XYZ file of C-alpha atoms in Angstrom:
659
model
C 0.000 0.000 0.000
C 2.814 2.395 0.849
C 4.300 1.878 -2.607
C 0.917 2.638 -4.156
C 0.681 5.849 -2.191
C 4.204 6.811 -3.175
C 3.466 6.422 -6.883
C 0.118 8.180 -6.469
C 1.845 11.206 -4.993
C 4.532 11.171 -7.640
C 1.782 11.100 -10.263
C 0.007 13.997 -8.573
C 3.207 16.024 -8.425
C 3.727 15.352 -12.123
C 0.218 16.564 -12.882
C 0.800 19.733 -10.887
C 4.063 20.432 -12.697
C 2.300 19.925 -16.028
C -0.438 22.445 -15.248
C -0.532 25.715 -17.210
C 1.287 28.659 -15.691
C -0.679 30.479 -12.991
C -2.490 33.663 -13.947
C -0.955 35.548 -11.011
C 2.600 35.747 -9.655
C 4.090 36.851 -6.355
C 5.732 40.255 -6.719
C 9.519 40.461 -6.233
C 9.125 42.262 -2.888
C 6.956 39.433 -1.585
C 4.230 41.837 -0.459
C 1.629 41.327 -3.186
C 0.514 39.288 -6.166
C 0.335 40.617 -9.717
C -1.366 39.624 -12.964
C 0.355 40.775 -16.154
C -2.512 41.278 -18.602
C -2.071 40.247 -22.220
C -3.912 42.159 -24.982
C -6.300 39.291 -25.705
C -7.143 38.630 -22.050
C -10.737 38.275 -20.939
C -11.125 37.363 -17.291
C -13.163 38.604 -14.334
C -12.679 37.890 -10.651
C -13.989 39.229 -7.350
C -12.327 39.945 -4.024
C -13.726 41.106 -0.700
C -12.113 43.802 1.454
C -13.554 44.947 4.771
C -13.386 47.531 7.547
C -15.221 48.175 10.799
C -18.243 49.733 9.042
C -18.041 48.506 5.458
C -17.289 45.562 3.241
C -16.571 45.839 -0.469
C -16.840 43.038 -2.989
C -14.974 44.295 -6.021
C -15.615 42.542 -9.334
C -12.662 43.403 -11.521
C -10.751 42.263 -14.550
C -10.592 42.783 -18.276
C -12.850 42.279 -21.248
C -10.835 42.097 -24.451
C -7.965 43.699 -22.584
C -10.028 46.636 -21.293
C -10.559 47.615 -17.683
C -13.741 46.373 -16.016
C -14.742 47.111 -12.429
C -17.994 46.776 -10.527
C -18.220 47.454 -6.792
C -20.768 45.965 -4.412
C -20.687 47.870 -1.131
C -22.140 46.402 2.051
C -22.844 48.642 5.047
C -23.423 46.227 7.974
C -24.358 48.923 10.485
C -27.001 50.485 8.230
C -29.745 47.942 8.799
C -32.645 47.431 6.435
C -36.085 46.000 7.127
C -36.846 43.341 8.122
C -33.776 43.417 10.350
C -32.720 39.811 9.834
C -29.481 37.980 9.036
C -29.120 39.570 5.601
C -30.375 43.082 6.432
C -27.233 45.090 5.630
C -27.640 48.028 3.259
C -26.115 46.973 -0.075
C -25.501 49.137 -3.123
C -23.752 48.311 -6.377
C -21.833 50.610 -8.716
C -20.828 49.642 -12.242
C -18.113 51.923 -13.597
C -18.704 50.901 -17.215
C -20.799 53.993 -17.966
C -18.869 56.492 -15.870
C -17.074 59.375 -17.631
C -13.445 58.690 -18.508
C -10.297 60.664 -17.782
C -9.035 62.532 -20.855
C -5.478 63.228 -21.988
C -5.080 66.161 -24.387
C -8.796 66.038 -25.125
C -8.972 62.311 -25.891
C -10.248 59.563 -23.554
C -7.479 57.754 -21.720
C -7.053 54.188 -22.862
C -8.763 51.630 -20.633
C -6.357 48.890 -21.614
C -4.912 47.264 -18.506
C -1.220 46.435 -18.250
C -1.476 44.696 -14.876
C -3.557 44.122 -11.777
C -1.911 43.941 -8.352
C -3.349 42.979 -4.981
C -1.695 43.505 -1.615
C -4.824 44.118 0.432
C -5.257 47.156 -1.819
C -6.424 46.442 -5.374
C -4.449 48.258 -8.081
C -4.722 48.492 -11.854
C -1.956 49.934 -14.024
C -3.259 51.103 -17.387
C -1.278 50.950 -20.608
C 0.430 54.383 -20.945
C -0.794 56.791 -23.601
C 1.298 59.673 -24.979
C 3.759 59.006 -22.168
C 1.085 59.383 -19.494
C 0.686 56.524 -17.017
C -2.355 55.931 -14.825
C -2.691 53.759 -11.746
C -6.035 53.178 -10.024
C -6.228 51.831 -6.467
C -9.248 50.669 -4.468
C -9.671 49.976 -0.749
C -12.197 50.308 2.102
C -11.893 52.578 5.102
C -10.660 50.734 8.167
C -13.078 52.562 10.475
C -15.809 54.403 8.530
C -18.600 53.611 6.087
C -16.495 54.665 3.110
C -14.721 53.179 0.106
C -12.116 54.780 -2.142
C -10.874 54.648 -5.722
C -7.672 56.649 -6.052
C -6.357 57.664 -9.478
C -2.711 58.640 -9.941
C -1.740 60.283 -13.228
C 1.930 60.831 -14.081
C 3.329 62.633 -17.099
C 6.333 60.604 -18.219
C 6.665 62.430 -21.525
C 8.907 65.375 -22.361
C 5.963 67.693 -23.050
C 3.191 69.216 -20.977
C -0.166 67.429 -21.220
C -3.743 68.497 -20.488
C -5.538 66.174 -18.115
C -9.309 66.502 -17.870
C -10.783 64.938 -14.744
C -14.473 64.126 -15.218
C -16.966 65.487 -12.723
C -18.692 62.796 -10.700
C -21.533 63.299 -8.228
C -23.944 60.413 -7.647
C -26.591 60.263 -4.936
C -29.254 57.734 -4.103
C -31.715 57.915 -1.216
C -33.478 54.806 0.018
C -37.056 54.612 1.218
C -37.499 55.543 4.877
C -39.742 52.507 5.388
C -36.956 50.178 4.274
C -34.348 51.315 6.800
C -34.097 50.639 10.530
C -32.805 54.207 10.912
C -35.099 55.621 8.241
C -33.816 56.706 4.847
C -30.172 56.208 3.911
C -28.100 58.317 1.548
C -25.499 56.656 -0.682
C -23.129 59.033 -2.455
C -20.137 58.969 -4.778
C -18.098 62.102 -5.367
C -14.722 63.044 -6.793
C -12.145 65.119 -4.965
C -11.210 66.917 -8.210
C -12.725 67.775 -11.569
C -11.815 69.961 -14.506
C -8.663 70.510 -16.529
C -5.117 70.376 -15.164
C -1.867 70.870 -17.083
C 0.883 68.463 -16.046
C 4.466 69.412 -16.779
C 6.951 66.640 -17.672
C 7.555 64.459 -14.618
C 4.624 65.952 -12.730
C 2.040 63.775 -10.955
C -1.618 64.319 -10.081
C -3.697 62.316 -7.608
C -7.442 62.429 -7.080
C -10.010 60.057 -5.643
C -13.591 58.913 -5.878
C -15.212 58.573 -2.456
C -18.178 56.269 -1.820
C -20.129 56.787 1.418
C -23.437 55.889 3.040
C -25.204 57.340 6.082
C -28.630 57.845 7.634
C -30.230 60.868 5.981
C -30.574 62.627 9.333
C -26.804 62.544 9.904
C -24.431 65.056 8.307
C -22.023 63.938 5.607
C -18.558 62.925 6.813
C -15.455 64.530 5.356
C -12.958 61.859 4.333
C -9.261 62.135 3.524
C -8.318 59.474 0.948
C -4.600 59.809 1.726
C -5.188 59.261 5.437
C -7.562 56.368 4.807
C -5.065 54.707 2.491
C -2.382 55.043 5.148
C -4.669 53.416 7.721
C -5.432 50.540 5.346
C -1.724 50.060 4.659
C -0.983 50.092 8.389
C -3.505 47.276 8.895
C -1.880 45.277 6.108
C 1.626 45.892 7.460
C 0.677 45.139 11.057
C -0.964 41.876 10.065
C 2.049 40.839 7.994
C 4.376 41.772 10.863
C 2.863 39.310 13.347
C 2.773 35.512 13.110
C 5.155 35.386 10.147
C 5.602 32.063 8.374
C 8.921 31.517 6.599
C 9.385 28.262 4.678
C 10.948 27.136 1.391
C 7.446 27.244 -0.170
C 6.788 30.898 -0.953
C 3.233 30.245 -2.107
C 2.229 28.688 1.214
C 3.909 31.591 3.034
C 2.044 34.172 0.968
C -1.351 32.496 1.211
C -0.812 32.400 4.974
C -0.012 36.133 4.982
C -3.111 36.983 2.949
C -5.321 34.668 5.003
C -4.309 36.480 8.202
C -5.539 39.740 6.684
C -8.879 38.358 5.531
C -9.420 36.720 8.915
C -9.022 39.953 10.894
C -10.347 42.619 8.531
C -13.889 41.173 8.560
C -14.768 42.528 12.011
C -17.592 45.032 12.424
C -18.100 47.615 15.166
C -21.771 46.936 15.859
C -24.188 48.055 18.554
C -23.538 44.651 20.098
C -19.772 45.183 20.193
C -17.116 43.921 17.811
C -18.456 41.057 15.714
C -16.377 38.934 13.388
C -18.539 38.216 10.351
C -18.118 35.741 7.501
C -18.937 38.320 4.797
C -19.685 37.216 1.258
C -22.353 39.858 0.689
C -24.734 38.110 3.126
C -23.300 37.477 6.574
C -22.492 40.612 8.605
C -23.043 42.109 12.062
C -23.758 38.589 13.293
C -21.957 35.545 14.668
C -22.256 31.798 14.101
C -21.324 28.874 16.309
C -19.288 27.318 13.511
C -17.706 30.289 11.667
C -16.778 32.274 14.760
C -16.728 29.971 17.802
C -15.322 26.880 16.091
C -13.281 28.156 13.118
C -11.954 31.681 13.735
C -11.853 32.296 17.486
C -9.218 29.641 18.338
C -6.877 31.332 15.845
C -7.072 34.954 16.991
C -4.810 34.688 20.072
C -1.940 33.446 17.875
C -2.023 36.608 15.762
C -2.400 38.960 18.701
C -4.789 41.247 16.835
C -6.723 43.233 19.460
C -9.914 43.430 17.416
C -9.805 39.719 16.681
C -9.371 38.790 20.334
C -12.104 41.179 21.467
C -14.506 39.945 18.800
C -13.913 36.373 19.996
C -14.587 37.214 23.636
C -17.634 39.245 22.612
C -19.042 36.365 20.579
C -18.836 34.018 23.557
C -20.578 36.631 25.711
C -23.421 36.756 23.207
C -23.761 32.974 23.130
C -23.689 32.901 26.944
C -26.769 35.145 27.064
C -28.811 32.187 25.837
C -27.809 29.695 28.523
C -30.856 28.444 30.391
C -31.771 26.098 33.216
C -33.787 23.817 30.921
C -30.849 23.211 28.568
C -32.655 24.381 25.491
C -30.068 24.819 22.707
C -28.200 28.085 22.263
C -29.116 29.483 18.824
C -26.794 28.727 15.933
C -26.426 32.415 15.125
C -26.811 35.733 16.944
C -27.850 38.247 14.291
C -28.702 41.913 13.678
C -25.925 43.380 15.848
C -26.828 41.024 18.683
C -30.506 41.995 18.878
C -31.977 38.760 17.497
C -31.084 35.165 16.727
C -31.458 32.475 14.064
C -31.990 28.791 14.788
C -33.761 27.723 11.622
C -31.802 24.479 11.257
C -32.299 23.375 14.862
C -29.342 22.036 16.818
C -26.459 21.650 14.349
C -24.100 20.457 17.051
C -23.700 24.103 18.023
C -22.964 23.466 21.696
C -20.077 21.181 20.742
C -18.815 23.909 18.405
C -18.997 26.552 21.149
C -17.377 24.365 23.818
C -14.599 23.380 21.406
C -13.922 26.968 20.359
C -14.209 28.537 23.812
C -11.799 26.076 25.429
C -9.289 26.316 22.588
C -9.497 30.125 22.655
C -9.134 30.383 26.429
C -6.107 28.090 26.477
C -4.354 29.928 23.637
C -5.130 33.374 25.041
C -3.801 32.389 28.449
C -5.618 35.063 30.454
C -7.036 33.723 33.694
C -9.812 36.286 34.137
C -11.044 35.741 30.574
C -10.971 31.979 31.071
C -12.973 32.338 34.283
C -15.539 34.426 32.430
C -15.888 31.766 29.718
C -15.933 28.798 32.107
C -19.716 28.849 32.832
C -20.442 28.819 29.080
C -17.995 25.958 28.583
C -19.456 23.821 31.355
C -23.033 24.550 30.232
C -22.264 23.485 26.654
C -20.498 20.333 27.849
C -23.457 19.439 30.043
C -25.795 20.036 27.111
C -23.715 17.676 24.971
C -23.648 15.073 27.753
C -27.433 15.135 27.827
C -27.482 14.656 24.048
C -25.339 11.520 24.118
C -27.548 8.784 22.696
C -27.775 5.071 23.377
C -24.813 4.495 21.051
C -22.643 6.822 23.139
C -22.303 9.614 20.535
C -23.769 13.126 20.465
C -27.142 13.528 18.779
C -28.079 16.629 16.787
C -30.710 17.730 14.279
C -28.141 18.228 11.504
C -24.593 19.587 11.108
C -23.082 22.873 9.932
C -24.235 22.224 6.353
C -27.823 22.577 7.610
C -29.347 19.641 5.711
C -27.668 20.432 2.407
C -26.261 16.922 2.780
C -27.563 14.209 5.112
C -26.060 13.973 8.590
C -28.365 11.500 10.317
C -29.394 11.979 13.929
C -25.766 11.874 15.145
C -22.696 12.745 13.086
C -18.965 12.160 13.375
C -17.894 15.803 13.434
C -20.061 16.828 16.380
C -18.782 13.969 18.532
C -15.169 14.816 17.615
C -15.691 18.425 18.685
C -17.222 17.273 21.969
C -14.264 14.941 22.550
C -11.718 17.711 22.022
C -13.697 20.150 24.165
C -13.710 17.662 27.047
C -9.934 17.269 26.847
C -9.411 21.033 26.686
C -11.827 21.680 29.543
C -9.994 19.191 31.749
C -6.723 21.050 31.065
C -8.252 24.506 31.482
C -10.193 23.622 34.609
C -7.035 22.491 36.338
C -5.553 25.965 35.976
C -8.815 27.518 37.202
C -8.812 25.421 40.398
C -12.015 23.640 39.488
C -13.236 20.601 41.406
C -11.052 17.563 40.654
C -14.152 15.371 40.460
C -15.583 17.512 37.654
C -12.334 17.431 35.715
C -12.059 13.682 36.204
C -15.576 13.309 34.833
C -14.505 15.240 31.733
C -11.483 12.981 31.237
C -13.641 9.875 31.628
C -16.288 11.237 29.266
C -13.563 11.958 26.703
C -12.368 8.356 26.891
C -15.947 7.134 26.506
C -16.737 9.328 23.513
C -13.480 8.374 21.827
C -14.389 4.700 22.108
C -17.910 5.425 20.904
C -16.523 7.254 17.869
C -14.621 4.109 16.955
C -17.513 1.775 17.717
C -20.262 3.753 16.010
C -18.501 5.558 13.172
C -15.517 3.338 12.402
C -16.425 1.433 9.240
C -15.385 0.272 5.801
C -16.756 2.776 3.299
C -16.227 2.304 -0.437
C -13.340 -0.031 0.312
C -11.571 2.247 2.821
C -11.256 1.282 6.480
C -12.203 4.763 7.633
C -15.373 6.312 9.091
C -18.995 6.611 8.141
C -20.244 10.133 8.764
C -23.482 8.914 10.335
C -25.050 5.527 10.977
C -26.763 5.105 7.588
C -23.915 6.617 5.577
C -22.572 4.396 2.760
C -20.478 6.821 0.685
C -17.316 8.729 1.562
C -17.769 12.167 3.098
C -15.226 14.964 3.510
C -15.740 15.166 7.284
C -14.124 11.755 7.822
C -11.075 13.973 8.425
C -12.467 15.209 11.769
C -10.844 12.577 14.029
C -7.399 13.489 12.676
C -7.805 17.110 13.838
C -8.467 16.062 17.436
C -5.645 13.540 17.766
C -7.552 10.353 16.945
C -5.240 8.504 14.572
C -6.555 4.938 14.921
C -7.694 4.855 11.290
C -5.356 7.557 10.013
C -3.705 5.704 7.144
C -6.888 4.465 5.490
C -8.664 7.749 6.182
C -5.895 9.681 4.443
C -6.050 7.223 1.546
C -9.768 7.974 1.244
C -9.363 11.748 1.542
C -6.783 11.886 -1.235
C -8.510 9.308 -3.408
C -10.189 10.194 -6.729
C -13.507 9.569 -4.982
C -13.109 12.666 -2.779
C -10.214 14.844 -3.943
C -10.838 17.349 -6.745
C -8.851 20.229 -8.215
C -10.517 22.436 -5.590
C -9.965 20.142 -2.640
C -12.413 17.724 -1.080
C -15.814 17.019 -2.535
C -18.400 17.169 0.224
C -19.584 13.704 -0.770
C -18.038 11.189 -3.135
C -19.579 11.485 -6.579
C -20.906 15.022 -6.046
C -19.303 18.197 -7.511
C -19.991 20.338 -4.426
C -17.020 21.434 -2.335
C -16.678 23.491 0.837
C -13.178 24.715 1.661
C -13.736 24.303 5.392
C -13.610 20.507 5.102
C -10.504 20.634 2.895
C -8.771 22.843 5.448
C -9.705 20.545 8.313
C -8.364 17.624 6.291
C -5.029 19.263 5.505
C -4.620 20.208 9.164
C -5.494 16.700 10.283
C -3.177 14.915 7.858
C -0.277 17.124 8.936
C -1.156 16.582 12.600
C -1.000 12.846 11.935
C 2.614 13.324 10.825
C 1.946 12.397 7.196
C 3.779 15.337 5.663
C 4.923 13.332 2.642
C 1.319 12.649 1.752
C -0.060 16.065 2.721
C 2.391 18.490 1.151
C 1.650 17.967 -2.565
C -2.019 18.613 -1.843
C -1.308 21.598 0.418
C 1.018 23.102 -2.196
C -1.570 22.537 -4.912
C -4.270 24.175 -2.793
C -2.048 27.177 -1.984
C -1.137 27.684 -5.638
C -4.750 27.508 -6.784
C -6.152 29.857 -4.138
C -3.260 32.345 -4.229
C -2.329 32.485 -7.904
C -5.126 30.786 -9.848
C -8.365 32.011 -11.375
C -9.976 33.203 -8.113
C -7.558 34.821 -5.677
C -6.061 35.330 -3.105
C -7.996 33.709 -0.243
C -9.623 30.432 0.732
C -13.275 30.364 -0.281
C -16.589 29.223 1.120
C -18.018 26.783 -1.397
C -19.067 25.917 -4.930
C -21.544 26.018 -6.568
C -23.295 27.758 -3.680
C -22.201 31.367 -3.250
C -19.814 31.473 -6.223
C -16.763 30.862 -4.012
C -17.292 33.798 -1.669
C -14.242 34.928 0.306
C -15.750 34.124 3.704
C -13.273 35.190 6.341
C -13.455 32.237 8.742
C -12.107 29.952 6.029
C -8.982 32.115 5.986
C -8.646 31.571 9.740
C -8.943 27.843 9.089
C -6.073 27.996 6.605
C -3.943 29.724 9.230
C -4.762 26.870 11.603
C -3.516 24.374 9.011
C -0.146 25.985 9.675
C -0.231 26.683 13.425
C -1.891 23.429 14.503
C -1.055 21.150 11.572
C 2.417 22.043 10.324
C 3.666 23.292 13.694
C 1.525 21.090 15.921
C 0.966 23.812 18.521
C -1.523 22.644 21.161
C -2.224 24.795 24.251
C -2.462 22.487 27.275
C -3.037 24.988 30.062
C -3.087 28.741 30.558
C 0.716 28.730 30.667
C 1.652 25.505 28.915
C 1.630 24.252 25.359
C 3.092 21.464 23.280
C 4.725 21.757 19.875
C 5.063 18.908 17.379
C 6.665 20.470 14.301
C 6.260 18.524 11.056
C 9.192 19.526 8.857
C 8.238 18.294 5.366
C 10.519 16.125 3.305
C 12.718 18.317 1.135
C 12.620 21.272 3.529
C 15.773 22.083 5.454
C 14.158 24.650 7.722
C 11.003 26.538 8.649
C 10.185 29.254 11.147
C 7.210 30.996 12.688
C 8.027 34.440 14.049
C 6.159 36.681 16.466
C 3.728 34.054 17.708
C 1.366 35.521 20.300
C 0.603 32.695 22.694
C -0.578 32.795 26.302
C 0.630 36.343 26.858
C 4.053 35.663 25.370
C 5.682 36.681 22.101
C 7.616 33.722 20.722
C 9.774 32.800 17.756
C 9.862 29.163 16.652
C 12.466 27.726 14.323
C 13.150 24.215 13.048
C 16.266 23.086 11.172
C 16.940 19.666 9.728
C 19.878 17.833 11.318
C 20.196 14.632 9.298
C 17.333 12.378 10.381
C 16.605 14.643 13.359
C 15.408 18.210 13.810
C 16.639 21.108 15.865
C 13.845 23.088 17.553
C 14.619 26.581 18.799
C 12.092 28.641 20.744
C 12.949 32.176 21.821
C 11.096 34.777 23.883
C 12.268 38.384 23.976
C 15.487 37.219 22.291
C 16.093 34.765 25.136
C 16.343 31.098 24.206
C 13.723 28.954 25.942
C 14.349 25.781 23.964
C 17.282 24.636 21.857
C 16.960 20.887 21.419
C 17.880 18.312 18.795
C 14.992 15.850 18.621
C 13.854 12.889 16.556
C 11.555 13.985 13.736
C 7.949 13.944 14.906
C 8.834 14.574 18.544
C 6.568 16.603 20.807
C 8.129 19.227 23.038
C 6.201 20.736 25.953
C 6.828 24.244 27.191
C 5.570 25.616 30.501
C 5.984 29.091 31.868
């Protein structure tokens, strides 16, 4: 079997090498990606960028080599009626019919030389008469505003006349349709009219998009200041939790994913709320996207807004605890003023317990952990009461909300419950909780682990792996779940199944064998789990392929939600999940107390070194480095330039660090 796997991976690597060149390339400075447009190019893409009061989905590209851009602006704090999950004010602007900049009385060419994305979207137009034009787009980090900045430079040896078109658009919504009454959406230009540019001279102007309640005065915005603030967010995010490996594409996707994970946070009436985005999901939280996927990652990055949004989300979920153990809603919506539970219990309490314990351990703050402890214990007790006669956790469905069958008890929910029990036992020890309670958690974890094997362990389509639910007879993507929580009993066959033609596609895992649907979340869990199992040789070709496709392919530069549903929206929690592929999978970092963690680095074959700099973990700022030493590895951990660990270990070793 091992030989078969070896040749399978060699075949896959050959296929990847034979693929056409990527549309995009990493820029020489390593801070962006760029697409050099050819004259015959026709291609459109979309990317989401967000700030505390706005999210922008920019559809951009070229049609027959000419610039195309359409902007969908979402204002999460400007609520429409009815004030439900999707009640953000949304307005779309198509620039196709807007007046065009003129050079010496003639319209500037709209032929695009290149697109660049760094967190700011830029288009360089083909120069005309020695005049170059660059257009940049970005959202405000803190206000309900979006900007297009146009920079015109005269590179010729003669003066040129530049005519900036006037632009003043205004739309007022119906008062009955807005929670705050009528809203005003405006677009204006900072300059208009004719300007003469001498040789070498440069001109910059901007288009400003804003929205506000009609009863509020218009806000004056400075595009230069707002661009600086956006760049500072990009730089700050790149500065912390820095991955450095021989695979530049994995490094860069990690850097971009950090940005998408933390930019999608909204300053709502209910406090900071991390939202998935995608044109639909804002000013609200979900038990899966926030509690399970994103929140356990935020402490590692050390982003203040990310950490606060995580704590705030758990506070909102805790509001719905009750003495009768009715389920906490799947989603708290409309800035925290309402909830959604339309799919019933999706295993949400297991999601919340898993995420809250993982977050508390990684954050390492005792007072925060004490605040979260009642929510954790309530969710664990809820799950205990839902354990069925087979010993696994029952639920109405799973996070896919009946898009695919999940039976009355599914594998993923029980795996989350298992991990939450282990984490709670560790966390409770540092919070001086009753030993009997913590012992009951440890015993329950052992019981649920055995039940997972007894009830879900099965031969499915010839693989000795897991069935997703009792009646399941075809392979499902979520068979990867046990690997992510340290259950490796069926690891080899499960990995065979995950990477088999039955499940693996060009875009990662199919949700179900034989179906075209894919959701990146399952692929990202799988990659994390396979790495955690120590199978780097098997994981890395697939991880590299995924990174290349998402970073430099036809839809860039982030992980996506799903296809065909949602047209591969750039939902932000999926970016957090990619980051966890690295922190928990490749590096094997597992918090085991408020001031203790283990590290099991998985240095891939062919790599001589890897490092993870400025890791925020349990109130410390750490640098981790691994170097290959023959058949062993050297692990170095430093804090404030002081060496905590400098050990030569067998590959695959686990090292535990306590404060």
